[in-house]
Short mmCIF file of C-alpha atoms in Angstrom, two decimals:
data_model
loop_
_atom_site.label_atom_id
_atom_site.label_comp_id
_atom_site.label_asym_id
_atom_site.label_seq_id
_atom_site.Cartn_x
_atom_site.Cartn_y
_atom_site.Cartn_z
CA MET A 1 65.12 -148.98 -46.03
CA VAL A 2 63.05 -149.17 -49.20
CA ARG A 3 59.63 -150.78 -48.92
CA LEU A 4 56.93 -151.69 -51.41
CA LEU A 5 53.55 -150.10 -51.98
CA SER A 6 51.23 -152.73 -53.44
CA VAL A 7 47.74 -152.69 -54.94
CA PRO A 8 45.37 -152.98 -51.95
CA HIS A 9 42.17 -154.96 -51.87
CA LEU A 10 39.44 -152.41 -52.66
CA GLY A 11 36.45 -154.42 -51.50
CA THR A 12 35.22 -155.49 -54.94
CA ALA A 13 35.10 -158.85 -56.70
CA GLU A 14 37.28 -157.66 -59.61
CA GLU A 15 40.59 -159.43 -60.12
CA ASP A 16 42.46 -156.35 -61.35
CA VAL A 17 42.29 -152.56 -61.22
CA LEU A 18 43.37 -149.72 -63.51
CA LEU A 19 46.25 -147.46 -62.47
CA LEU A 20 44.60 -144.19 -63.37
CA GLU A 21 46.99 -141.47 -62.16
CA TRP A 22 50.16 -140.95 -60.15
CA ARG A 23 49.96 -137.95 -57.80
CA VAL A 24 53.55 -138.02 -56.43
CA PRO A 25 56.46 -138.25 -58.90
CA PRO A 26 59.66 -140.24 -58.20
CA GLY A 27 62.18 -138.43 -56.01
CA HIS A 28 59.57 -136.34 -54.18
CA ASP A 29 58.74 -136.45 -50.47
CA PHE A 30 55.13 -136.83 -49.30
CA HIS A 31 53.23 -136.49 -46.04
CA ARG A 32 50.96 -138.86 -44.18
CA GLY A 33 47.46 -138.66 -45.67
CA GLN A 34 48.67 -137.25 -49.01
CA ILE A 35 47.23 -139.00 -52.09
CA LEU A 36 49.92 -141.08 -53.81
CA VAL A 37 48.02 -142.75 -56.64
CA VAL A 38 44.49 -143.13 -58.01
CA LEU A 39 43.19 -146.60 -58.86
CA GLU A 40 39.95 -147.35 -60.68
CA THR A 41 37.53 -150.28 -60.61
CA LEU A 42 34.38 -150.75 -62.64
CA LYS A 43 32.40 -149.05 -59.88
CA ALA A 44 34.54 -146.22 -58.52
CA SER A 45 37.89 -144.48 -58.30
CA PHE A 46 39.99 -144.92 -55.15
CA GLU A 47 42.59 -142.43 -53.91
CA ILE A 48 45.37 -144.31 -52.11
CA GLU A 49 46.75 -142.19 -49.28
CA ALA A 50 50.17 -142.35 -47.64
CA GLU A 51 50.08 -144.08 -44.27
CA ASP A 52 53.27 -142.30 -43.12
CA ASP A 53 55.56 -139.49 -44.18
CA GLY A 54 57.97 -140.74 -46.82
CA ARG A 55 59.68 -140.44 -50.19
CA MET A 56 58.61 -141.80 -53.58
CA CYS A 57 61.73 -143.64 -54.78
CA ALA A 58 60.25 -145.13 -57.95
CA HIS A 59 57.04 -146.02 -59.77
CA LEU A 60 56.84 -149.77 -60.49
CA ALA A 61 53.88 -149.50 -62.86
CA GLU A 62 52.77 -146.95 -65.45
CA GLU A 63 49.51 -145.05 -65.74
CA GLY A 64 46.97 -146.97 -67.80
CA THR A 65 48.26 -150.36 -66.63
CA ARG A 66 45.86 -152.97 -65.26
CA LEU A 67 47.23 -154.62 -62.12
CA GLN A 68 46.27 -157.57 -59.95
CA VAL A 69 45.50 -157.04 -56.28
CA GLY A 70 48.80 -157.28 -54.39
CA ALA A 71 50.90 -156.28 -57.41
CA PRO A 72 53.75 -153.82 -56.67
CA LEU A 73 52.95 -150.16 -57.33
CA ALA A 74 55.91 -148.19 -56.02
CA ALA A 75 59.10 -148.20 -53.98
CA LEU A 76 58.89 -145.98 -50.90
CA ALA A 77 61.40 -144.84 -48.30
CA ALA A 78 61.59 -142.48 -45.35
CA PRO A 79 61.61 -138.72 -46.08
CA GLY A 80 64.83 -137.62 -47.76
CA GLU A 81 66.09 -141.16 -48.39
CA VAL A 82 67.21 -142.53 -51.73
CA ALA A 83 67.85 -146.16 -52.59
CA SER A 84 71.24 -147.88 -52.57
CA ALA A 85 72.23 -150.89 -54.65
CA SER A 86 71.40 -153.29 -51.83
CA ASP A 87 67.92 -151.78 -51.51
CA TRP A 88 67.28 -152.18 -55.21
CA ALA A 89 68.50 -155.78 -54.95
CA HIS A 90 65.79 -156.49 -52.37
CA LEU A 91 63.22 -154.96 -54.70
CA VAL A 92 64.40 -157.10 -57.59
CA ASP A 93 63.82 -160.14 -55.38
CA GLU A 94 60.31 -158.85 -54.60
CA VAL A 95 59.09 -157.70 -58.05
CA GLY A 96 61.28 -159.65 -60.44
CA ALA A 97 62.80 -156.68 -62.32
CA PRO A 98 64.78 -153.58 -61.36
CA PRO A 99 62.63 -150.44 -61.01
CA THR A 100 63.28 -147.15 -62.72
CA GLY A 101 63.86 -144.35 -60.25
CA GLU A 102 66.61 -142.49 -58.48
CA GLU A 103 70.30 -143.10 -59.00
CA ASP A 104 72.20 -145.15 -56.43
CA VAL A 105 73.40 -142.92 -53.62
CA PRO A 106 73.92 -143.68 -49.92
CA LEU A 107 70.85 -143.81 -47.74
CA ALA A 108 70.22 -141.38 -44.91
CA GLU A 109 69.41 -142.68 -41.44
CA PRO A 110 66.15 -144.59 -42.02
CA THR A 111 62.91 -143.81 -40.22
CA ALA A 112 60.87 -146.88 -39.27
CA PRO A 113 57.22 -147.01 -40.36
CA ARG A 114 54.52 -146.38 -37.81
CA SER A 115 52.26 -149.02 -36.43
CA ALA A 116 48.86 -149.61 -38.02
CA GLY A 117 47.23 -147.37 -35.44
CA GLY A 118 49.47 -144.44 -36.27
CA GLY A 119 51.33 -144.38 -32.97
CA GLY A 120 53.28 -146.46 -30.48
CA ALA A 121 56.28 -148.60 -31.32
CA ALA A 122 57.45 -148.74 -34.94
CA VAL A 123 56.35 -151.86 -36.81
CA PRO A 124 57.98 -152.51 -40.23
CA ALA A 125 55.27 -153.77 -42.56
CA ALA A 126 54.53 -153.74 -46.28
CA PRO A 127 51.67 -151.42 -47.29
CA ALA A 128 49.60 -154.38 -48.46
CA ALA A 129 50.15 -156.01 -45.07
CA ARG A 130 49.00 -152.85 -43.29
CA ARG A 131 45.78 -152.78 -45.29
CA ARG A 132 45.20 -156.49 -44.74
CA ALA A 133 45.76 -155.98 -41.01
CA ALA A 134 43.17 -153.20 -40.95
CA GLU A 135 40.73 -155.42 -42.85
CA LEU A 136 41.17 -158.38 -40.50
CA GLY A 137 41.45 -156.33 -37.32
CA VAL A 138 44.97 -157.61 -36.61
CA ASP A 139 47.47 -155.66 -34.50
CA LEU A 140 50.74 -155.51 -36.47
CA ALA A 141 52.65 -155.71 -33.21
CA ALA A 142 51.33 -159.26 -32.84
CA CYS A 143 52.73 -160.34 -36.23
CA THR A 144 56.09 -162.01 -36.90
CA GLY A 145 57.67 -160.66 -40.08
CA SER A 146 59.05 -163.15 -42.59
CA GLY A 147 60.37 -160.58 -45.05
CA PRO A 148 63.83 -158.99 -45.26
CA GLY A 149 64.80 -157.36 -41.96
CA GLY A 150 61.67 -158.71 -40.28
CA LEU A 151 59.32 -156.94 -42.70
CA ILE A 152 55.71 -158.02 -42.12
CA ARG A 153 54.01 -159.37 -45.24
CA VAL A 154 50.39 -160.19 -46.03
CA GLU A 155 50.90 -163.87 -45.22
CA ASP A 156 52.26 -162.92 -41.78
CA VAL A 157 49.11 -160.87 -41.05
CA GLU A 158 46.86 -163.71 -42.17
CA ALA A 159 48.79 -166.17 -39.99
CA ALA A 160 48.28 -163.89 -36.99
CA ALA A 161 44.57 -163.64 -37.81
CA ARG A 162 44.28 -167.43 -37.73
CA ALA A 163 45.82 -167.60 -34.26
CA PRO A 164 43.36 -168.03 -31.39
CA VAL A 165 42.02 -164.78 -29.96
CA ASP A 166 43.31 -163.94 -26.49
CA ALA A 167 40.08 -163.75 -24.57
CA GLY A 168 41.96 -162.59 -21.49
CA GLY A 169 42.51 -159.13 -22.89
CA ASP A 170 43.88 -157.55 -19.74
CA GLY A 171 45.52 -160.55 -18.09
CA ASP A 172 43.49 -162.23 -15.35
CA ARG A 173 41.55 -159.10 -14.42
CA GLY A 174 37.90 -160.09 -14.13
CA ARG A 175 38.57 -163.79 -14.68
CA LEU A 176 35.62 -165.77 -13.30
CA ASP A 177 35.80 -169.04 -11.41
CA PRO A 178 35.20 -171.83 -14.00
CA GLY A 179 32.84 -173.66 -11.66
CA PHE A 180 30.68 -170.56 -11.29
CA VAL A 181 30.58 -170.12 -15.09
CA ALA A 182 29.56 -173.76 -15.49
CA ARG A 183 26.67 -173.24 -13.06
CA LEU A 184 25.57 -170.14 -14.98
CA ARG A 185 25.35 -172.26 -18.11
CA THR A 186 23.11 -174.84 -16.46
CA GLU A 187 21.22 -172.74 -13.88
CA GLY A 188 21.30 -169.32 -15.52
CA GLY A 189 17.52 -169.01 -15.82
CA ALA A 190 17.01 -169.15 -12.08
CA PHE A 191 20.03 -166.92 -11.40
CA ALA A 192 18.70 -164.25 -13.80
CA ARG A 193 15.52 -163.92 -11.73
CA LEU A 194 17.44 -162.82 -8.64
CA SER A 195 17.90 -159.17 -7.67
CA SER A 196 20.43 -157.00 -9.47
CA SER A 197 22.47 -156.35 -6.33
CA PHE A 198 22.65 -160.07 -5.50
CA ARG A 199 23.74 -161.06 -9.01
CA LEU A 200 26.39 -158.35 -9.14
CA ASP A 201 27.68 -159.40 -5.72
CA GLN A 202 27.95 -163.01 -6.90
CA TYR A 203 29.84 -161.97 -10.02
CA ARG A 204 32.27 -159.98 -7.86
CA ARG A 205 32.72 -162.83 -5.37
CA HIS A 206 33.65 -165.20 -8.18
CA GLY A 207 36.26 -162.93 -9.77
CA ALA A 208 34.51 -160.35 -11.97
CA ASP A 209 35.68 -156.73 -11.93
CA VAL A 210 32.43 -154.79 -11.43
CA GLY A 211 32.48 -151.03 -10.94
CA PRO A 212 30.09 -149.04 -8.72
CA ASP A 213 26.51 -148.14 -9.65
CA CYS A 214 26.06 -150.97 -12.13
CA VAL A 215 22.56 -152.37 -12.73
CA LEU A 216 21.42 -155.68 -14.23
CA GLY A 217 17.79 -155.55 -15.35
CA PRO A 218 15.34 -158.33 -14.48
CA GLY A 219 16.13 -161.53 -16.35
CA SER A 220 19.54 -160.38 -17.60
CA LEU A 221 22.37 -162.93 -17.60
CA LEU A 222 26.11 -162.70 -18.36
CA VAL A 223 27.83 -166.00 -19.12
CA CYS A 224 31.48 -165.03 -19.53
CA GLU A 225 34.86 -166.46 -18.61
CA ARG A 226 36.12 -162.93 -18.06
CA LEU A 227 33.85 -160.06 -16.99
CA VAL A 228 34.74 -156.38 -16.53
CA LEU A 229 31.91 -153.86 -16.06
CA GLY A 230 32.78 -150.17 -15.93
CA ALA A 231 31.17 -147.88 -13.38
CA GLY A 232 27.54 -147.13 -14.12
CA THR A 233 27.06 -149.91 -16.68
CA ARG A 234 23.33 -150.59 -17.05
CA LEU A 235 21.64 -153.55 -18.70
CA GLY A 236 17.92 -153.58 -19.42
CA ARG A 237 15.47 -156.46 -19.06
CA ASP A 238 16.25 -159.94 -20.42
CA VAL A 239 19.66 -159.06 -21.84
CA ARG A 240 21.80 -162.11 -22.69
CA VAL A 241 25.59 -161.95 -23.05
CA GLU A 242 27.75 -164.96 -23.89
CA ALA A 243 31.46 -164.43 -24.43
CA SER A 244 34.90 -165.62 -23.45
CA SER A 245 35.61 -161.99 -22.53
CA PHE A 246 33.08 -159.20 -22.00
CA GLU A 247 34.21 -155.71 -21.05
CA THR A 248 32.36 -152.39 -20.82
CA GLY A 249 33.54 -148.86 -20.17
CA PRO A 250 31.94 -146.43 -17.70
CA GLY A 251 28.35 -145.49 -18.43
CA THR A 252 27.70 -148.21 -21.00
CA GLY A 253 24.03 -149.05 -21.58
CA ILE A 254 22.38 -152.08 -23.21
CA GLY A 255 18.66 -152.04 -23.99
CA ASP A 256 15.96 -154.60 -23.22
CA ARG A 257 16.08 -158.03 -24.88
CA SER A 258 19.42 -157.44 -26.57
CA SER A 259 21.51 -160.54 -27.26
CA LEU A 260 25.32 -160.32 -27.45
CA ARG A 261 27.35 -163.37 -28.39
CA ALA A 262 30.98 -163.38 -29.53
CA ARG A 263 34.30 -164.70 -28.37
CA VAL A 264 35.44 -161.21 -27.36
CA LEU A 265 33.02 -158.31 -26.72
CA ARG A 266 34.23 -154.81 -25.78
CA LEU A 267 32.04 -151.73 -25.42
CA GLY A 268 33.56 -148.29 -24.80
CA ALA A 269 32.54 -145.58 -22.35
CA ASN A 270 28.99 -144.30 -22.78
CA ALA A 271 28.31 -146.68 -25.65
CA TYR A 272 24.59 -147.38 -25.89
CA LEU A 273 22.87 -150.34 -27.51
CA ALA A 274 19.13 -149.87 -27.97
CA PRO A 275 16.59 -152.65 -27.31
CA ASP A 276 16.59 -155.79 -29.44
CA VAL A 277 20.16 -155.46 -30.75
CA GLU A 278 21.71 -158.76 -31.82
CA VAL A 279 25.45 -159.30 -31.85
CA GLY A 280 26.16 -162.83 -33.02
CA GLY A 281 24.94 -165.15 -35.74
CA GLY A 282 26.97 -167.71 -37.62
CA GLY A 283 30.55 -168.15 -36.40
CA ALA A 284 30.02 -165.89 -33.38
CA MET A 285 32.22 -168.11 -31.21
CA ASP A 286 34.91 -168.76 -33.85
CA PRO A 287 38.52 -168.20 -32.71
CA GLU A 288 38.63 -164.81 -34.49
CA ALA A 289 35.13 -163.70 -33.48
CA ARG A 290 35.52 -160.25 -31.90
CA CYS A 291 33.21 -157.25 -31.66
CA GLU A 292 34.58 -153.93 -30.42
CA ILE A 293 32.35 -150.85 -30.20
CA GLY A 294 34.04 -147.57 -29.28
CA SER A 295 33.00 -144.87 -26.86
CA HIS A 296 29.97 -142.56 -27.10
CA GLY A 297 28.42 -144.52 -29.94
CA PHE A 298 24.86 -145.62 -30.60
CA VAL A 299 23.53 -148.88 -32.01
CA GLY A 300 19.84 -148.71 -32.86
CA GLU A 301 16.91 -151.07 -32.44
CA ARG A 302 17.03 -154.43 -34.23
CA VAL A 303 20.55 -153.94 -35.55
CA HIS A 304 22.35 -157.20 -36.40
CA LEU A 305 26.14 -157.27 -36.04
CA ASN A 306 27.88 -160.47 -37.14
CA PRO A 307 31.43 -160.77 -35.68
CA CYS A 308 32.50 -164.07 -37.21
CA ARG A 309 35.65 -162.12 -38.13
CA PRO A 310 36.82 -159.01 -36.25
CA LEU A 311 34.23 -156.23 -36.29
CA ARG A 312 35.65 -152.90 -35.11
CA ILE A 313 33.39 -149.87 -34.65
CA GLY A 314 35.10 -146.63 -33.63
CA ASP A 315 34.15 -143.78 -31.31
CA GLU A 316 31.01 -141.68 -31.83
CA VAL A 317 29.59 -144.00 -34.48
CA VAL A 318 25.84 -144.17 -35.12
CA VAL A 319 24.50 -147.48 -36.45
CA SER A 320 20.84 -146.78 -37.15
CA ARG A 321 17.96 -149.14 -36.51
CA GLY A 322 17.65 -152.23 -38.68
CA ALA A 323 21.18 -152.05 -40.08
CA VAL A 324 23.09 -155.27 -40.77
CA VAL A 325 26.87 -155.72 -40.69
CA MET A 326 28.20 -159.07 -41.95
CA THR A 327 31.71 -160.50 -41.77
CA HIS A 328 30.98 -163.62 -43.78
CA SER A 329 29.02 -164.51 -46.90
CA PHE A 330 26.32 -167.13 -46.89
CA GLY A 331 24.22 -169.02 -49.36
CA LEU A 332 25.24 -170.64 -52.62
CA ASP A 333 28.08 -172.92 -53.68
CA ALA A 334 31.45 -171.15 -53.73
CA LEU A 335 32.90 -173.90 -55.96
CA ALA A 336 30.17 -173.15 -58.49
CA GLY A 337 31.43 -169.58 -58.75
CA TYR A 338 29.14 -167.82 -56.30
CA PRO A 339 30.74 -165.11 -54.10
CA SER A 340 32.00 -166.35 -50.75
CA ARG A 341 34.09 -164.32 -48.36
CA PHE A 342 35.11 -164.22 -44.70
CA ALA A 343 36.61 -160.85 -43.73
CA GLY A 344 36.47 -158.33 -40.90
CA VAL A 345 34.68 -154.99 -41.07
CA THR A 346 35.99 -151.66 -39.80
CA ILE A 347 33.88 -148.54 -39.17
CA ASP A 348 36.09 -145.61 -38.22
CA ASP A 349 35.36 -142.81 -35.73
CA GLY A 350 32.47 -140.45 -36.39
CA CYS A 351 30.68 -142.52 -39.04
CA GLN A 352 26.94 -142.98 -39.52
CA VAL A 353 25.25 -146.08 -40.90
CA GLY A 354 21.72 -145.37 -42.10
CA ILE A 355 18.46 -147.18 -41.33
CA ASN A 356 18.33 -150.70 -42.81
CA ALA A 357 21.72 -150.28 -44.48
CA VAL A 358 23.85 -153.39 -45.10
CA LEU A 359 27.64 -153.67 -44.87
CA PHE A 360 29.21 -156.70 -46.55
CA PRO A 361 32.35 -158.60 -45.46
CA GLY A 362 35.68 -156.81 -45.71
CA VAL A 363 34.41 -153.23 -46.10
CA HIS A 364 35.95 -150.22 -44.39
CA MET A 365 34.11 -146.96 -43.67
CA GLY A 366 36.60 -144.10 -43.38
CA ARG A 367 36.48 -141.55 -40.60
CA GLY A 368 33.47 -139.22 -40.67
CA SER A 369 31.74 -140.97 -43.57
CA ILE A 370 27.99 -141.59 -43.97
CA LEU A 371 26.13 -144.49 -45.59
CA LEU A 372 22.55 -143.56 -46.43
CA SER A 373 19.51 -145.53 -45.29
CA GLY A 374 18.67 -148.61 -47.34
CA SER A 375 22.10 -148.71 -48.99
CA SER A 376 24.39 -151.70 -49.51
CA LEU A 377 28.12 -151.16 -49.06
CA ILE A 378 30.29 -153.63 -50.96
CA GLY A 379 33.51 -151.58 -51.21
CA ASP A 380 35.51 -149.26 -48.99
CA LEU A 381 33.96 -145.86 -48.26
CA PRO A 382 36.55 -143.06 -48.18
CA PRO A 383 36.79 -140.72 -45.17
CA GLY A 384 34.42 -137.76 -45.08
CA ARG A 385 32.22 -138.88 -47.96
CA LEU A 386 28.50 -139.63 -48.23
CA TRP A 387 27.55 -142.75 -50.18
CA GLY A 388 24.15 -144.17 -51.05
CA GLY A 389 22.40 -146.68 -53.27
CA VAL A 390 22.42 -150.40 -54.03
CA PRO A 391 25.31 -150.88 -54.41
CA ALA A 392 26.37 -147.65 -52.68
CA ARG A 393 28.29 -145.05 -54.67
CA ASP A 394 29.93 -141.71 -53.93
CA LEU A 395 27.43 -138.83 -53.83
CA LYS A 396 29.11 -135.88 -52.09
CA ALA A 397 31.04 -134.73 -49.03
CA ALA A 398 29.49 -135.88 -45.76
CA ALA A 399 29.76 -132.45 -44.12
CA ARG A 400 29.98 -128.89 -45.39
CA PRO A 401 32.38 -126.24 -44.05
CA LEU A 402 30.76 -123.54 -41.91
CA ALA A 403 31.81 -119.93 -41.53
CA GLU A 404 31.85 -118.55 -37.98
CA ASP A 405 28.63 -116.55 -38.45
CA GLU A 406 26.92 -119.66 -39.86
CA ARG A 407 27.99 -121.69 -36.83
CA LEU A 408 26.57 -119.03 -34.51
CA GLU A 409 23.22 -118.91 -36.31
CA LEU A 410 23.07 -122.69 -36.26
CA LEU A 411 23.80 -122.70 -32.51
CA LEU A 412 21.09 -120.10 -31.89
CA ALA A 413 18.61 -122.19 -33.91
CA ILE A 414 19.50 -125.24 -31.79
CA CYS A 415 18.94 -123.15 -28.65
CA ALA A 416 15.59 -121.86 -29.93
CA GLU A 417 14.36 -125.39 -30.57
CA PHE A 418 15.65 -126.42 -27.13
CA ALA A 419 13.53 -123.65 -25.59
CA ARG A 420 10.49 -124.78 -27.56
CA GLN A 421 10.93 -128.36 -26.34
CA LEU A 422 11.08 -127.17 -22.73
CA GLU A 423 7.88 -125.17 -23.21
CA LEU A 424 6.16 -128.23 -24.67
CA ARG A 425 7.07 -130.01 -21.44
CA GLY A 426 5.26 -127.39 -19.38
CA LEU A 427 8.14 -125.15 -18.26
CA GLU A 428 7.72 -121.37 -18.07
CA LEU A 429 10.32 -119.69 -20.28
CA GLY A 430 11.34 -116.21 -21.26
CA THR A 431 13.66 -115.74 -24.25
CA ARG A 432 15.09 -112.62 -25.81
CA ARG A 433 17.57 -111.88 -28.58
CA GLU A 434 20.10 -109.06 -28.07
CA GLY A 435 22.08 -108.76 -31.31
CA THR A 436 24.12 -111.94 -31.58
CA ARG A 437 23.17 -112.91 -28.03
CA LEU A 438 20.33 -115.14 -26.84
CA VAL A 439 19.12 -115.07 -23.23
CA LEU A 440 16.86 -117.83 -21.93
CA ASP A 441 15.24 -117.71 -18.47
CA VAL A 442 13.38 -120.61 -16.88
CA ASP A 443 11.34 -120.09 -13.71
CA ARG A 444 10.92 -123.33 -11.80
CA ASP A 445 9.72 -123.84 -8.21
CA GLY A 446 10.47 -120.23 -7.33
CA ASP A 447 14.03 -120.30 -8.75
CA ARG A 448 15.34 -118.68 -11.90
CA HIS A 449 17.67 -120.60 -14.22
CA ARG A 450 19.41 -118.56 -16.92
CA MET A 451 21.35 -119.44 -20.07
CA ILE A 452 23.22 -116.78 -22.05
CA VAL A 453 24.53 -117.74 -25.51
CA ASP A 454 26.86 -115.71 -27.72
CA LEU A 455 29.74 -116.06 -30.16
CA GLN A 456 32.28 -115.04 -27.51
CA LEU A 457 31.62 -116.85 -24.24
CA PRO A 458 29.72 -114.24 -22.16
CA LEU A 459 31.38 -113.89 -18.76
CA GLU A 460 30.26 -110.47 -17.54
CA GLU A 461 28.36 -110.19 -14.27
CA HIS A 462 24.56 -110.42 -14.21
CA ASP A 463 21.82 -110.68 -11.62
CA LEU A 464 22.28 -113.53 -9.18
CA VAL A 465 20.17 -116.54 -10.20
CA ALA A 466 19.83 -120.12 -8.97
CA GLU A 467 21.65 -121.43 -12.04
CA ASP A 468 23.86 -119.33 -14.30
CA LEU A 469 24.84 -121.08 -17.57
CA ARG A 470 27.05 -119.40 -20.19
CA VAL A 471 27.54 -120.82 -23.70
CA GLY A 472 29.89 -119.65 -26.47
CA LEU A 473 31.88 -120.69 -29.52
CA ARG A 474 35.01 -118.73 -28.56
CA VAL A 475 36.68 -118.11 -25.22
CA ASP A 476 39.67 -116.26 -23.83
CA GLU A 477 41.90 -118.90 -22.19
CA ALA A 478 42.90 -116.69 -19.27
CA ARG A 479 39.28 -115.97 -18.44
CA TRP A 480 38.37 -119.65 -18.86
CA ALA A 481 41.01 -120.58 -16.30
CA ALA A 482 39.58 -118.02 -13.84
CA LEU A 483 35.85 -118.75 -14.16
CA PRO A 484 33.83 -117.75 -11.08
CA ALA A 485 32.63 -120.69 -9.02
CA GLU A 486 28.97 -119.71 -9.42
CA LEU A 487 29.07 -120.09 -13.23
CA CYS A 488 28.70 -123.16 -15.39
CA ALA A 489 30.27 -122.58 -18.81
CA MET A 490 30.20 -124.50 -22.10
CA ASP A 491 32.92 -123.79 -24.65
CA LEU A 492 31.51 -125.27 -27.86
CA GLY A 493 34.60 -124.35 -29.84
CA ARG A 494 36.79 -126.76 -27.86
CA LYS A 495 33.90 -128.97 -26.72
CA ARG A 496 34.41 -128.63 -22.96
CA LEU A 497 32.48 -127.82 -19.81
CA ALA A 498 33.48 -126.05 -16.61
CA GLY A 499 31.54 -125.78 -13.38
CA ARG A 500 28.61 -127.80 -12.11
CA PRO A 501 25.50 -127.70 -14.31
CA GLY A 502 22.05 -127.56 -12.77
CA PRO A 503 18.88 -128.97 -14.36
CA LEU A 504 18.99 -126.42 -17.19
CA GLY A 505 22.65 -127.16 -17.94
CA GLU A 506 22.10 -130.92 -17.77
CA ALA A 507 19.15 -130.69 -20.14
CA PHE A 508 21.03 -128.46 -22.60
CA ARG A 509 24.06 -130.76 -22.49
CA GLU A 510 21.77 -133.66 -23.41
CA TRP A 511 20.20 -131.56 -26.17
CA LEU A 512 23.67 -130.88 -27.57
CA ARG A 513 24.48 -134.60 -27.39
CA LYS A 514 21.37 -135.32 -29.46
CA HIS A 515 22.91 -133.04 -32.09
CA GLY A 516 26.24 -134.88 -31.98
CA VAL A 517 28.01 -132.28 -29.78
CA ARG A 518 29.77 -133.94 -26.83
CA LEU A 519 31.58 -132.01 -24.13
CA ALA A 520 34.57 -133.00 -22.02
CA PRO A 521 34.53 -134.63 -19.59
CA ARG A 522 32.95 -136.98 -22.10
CA THR A 523 32.04 -139.89 -19.84
CA TRP A 524 28.62 -138.64 -18.79
CA THR A 525 25.10 -140.00 -18.97
CA TYR A 526 21.86 -138.05 -18.80
CA ARG A 527 19.75 -139.61 -16.06
CA GLY A 528 16.63 -137.62 -16.79
CA GLY A 529 15.32 -134.17 -15.87
CA TRP A 530 13.65 -131.41 -17.83
CA LEU A 531 14.01 -133.30 -21.12
#
């Protein structure tokens, strides 16, 4: 089945864009992630990538043409397909004129497009609808298609976005007794002064799903219709949460005096919000107000997140102190021509938002991208790029490729600084370099703790010590599967840990985490020790 590729919204106020260059000619197959076309605004060029494997049936606009947002760009099909007369007839209905492309020949068995998330059940949707769904935080599976064959269009996505948010999330799991919630609203101040164990017990008794080892700091209060706390969730002092649905993963932490207010709030495993974070602001309890923060991320002090429209932050994202993320404009008269916009914000996995940076409504930070401190993002930031400035612009790649010897030297430098930090904390250390290998010994309370670091994970026998930690960038799989019980090993190539770390291993694992290196099993929290 032939489908349209349309001009996406690129996060700017311009009414049209320039079609700068086609990268895939008609009749050629392409792969997911391959660049199809380059569009240009007054501020930047945007490479439009394929969301699925497919075939370029026809170009519907020529290079050098200026096009409105939503205008048709190309006719696409599944890999190997070509368009029949009936397919072209549908396109004529859509674009008003027959395209120029392949000759009419029978279609092969069609392959349905993927869902917006790249997996799961197939969801047929126009490219513009997929981009609008990503912008608004709408699951395409929740949309009802009004186009030919149930094709989901932009208007279908926007209709789904206007529907009330299901605050239940996971059915009735964690649904609190309404009478108890009402009392929390009127008597919450007194309730918040009670002990953590008593408050958690009361939440459980009235329907909340609360895992083991959770802690509510003094003065903290959760006023939610649905409450799910993962094991080891910890809230600091005077934390306030107000939501229809509030859910945390294992090991989630929220710092002192933080205030979280939205219709739906979800925090992933090991997510950490520093003190004085504010989630809320205008429209925080609107029907679409939703804030989702993925696992292993960090939100710094005095960050303001406004979830008037869906705000989705992926895994391992760092939002530095003082940053602001807005999903709606505010201020002057829209009917007088001043900018006014309500739109969700998406920050993909592995991104970093700098200190005091500002993200405006509707922007999308691609996977692994960085926005520098003090910058203002008004358009989409492509994956893997570093942007900065007011407004932010493309500066360079966010990361540089490393050769194996460079990675080893970088690891050894990280280990050397780790040793220095332990010495500054009063520990007695001995370190020595043997070629590419680094050996670190720590004598503590009559016991010796040893860490051996090398390119290939060192697994040969050594003197018996209280703690024997081995670290490497490469490992033989057979030897990994047969590690001796007395060893703790860290494979930094595949980011995994085996064995039970002692205080040295726990401290080094935390030191790696501070450098963005997380080991599986990933749900882990450093509870203090040598660092």
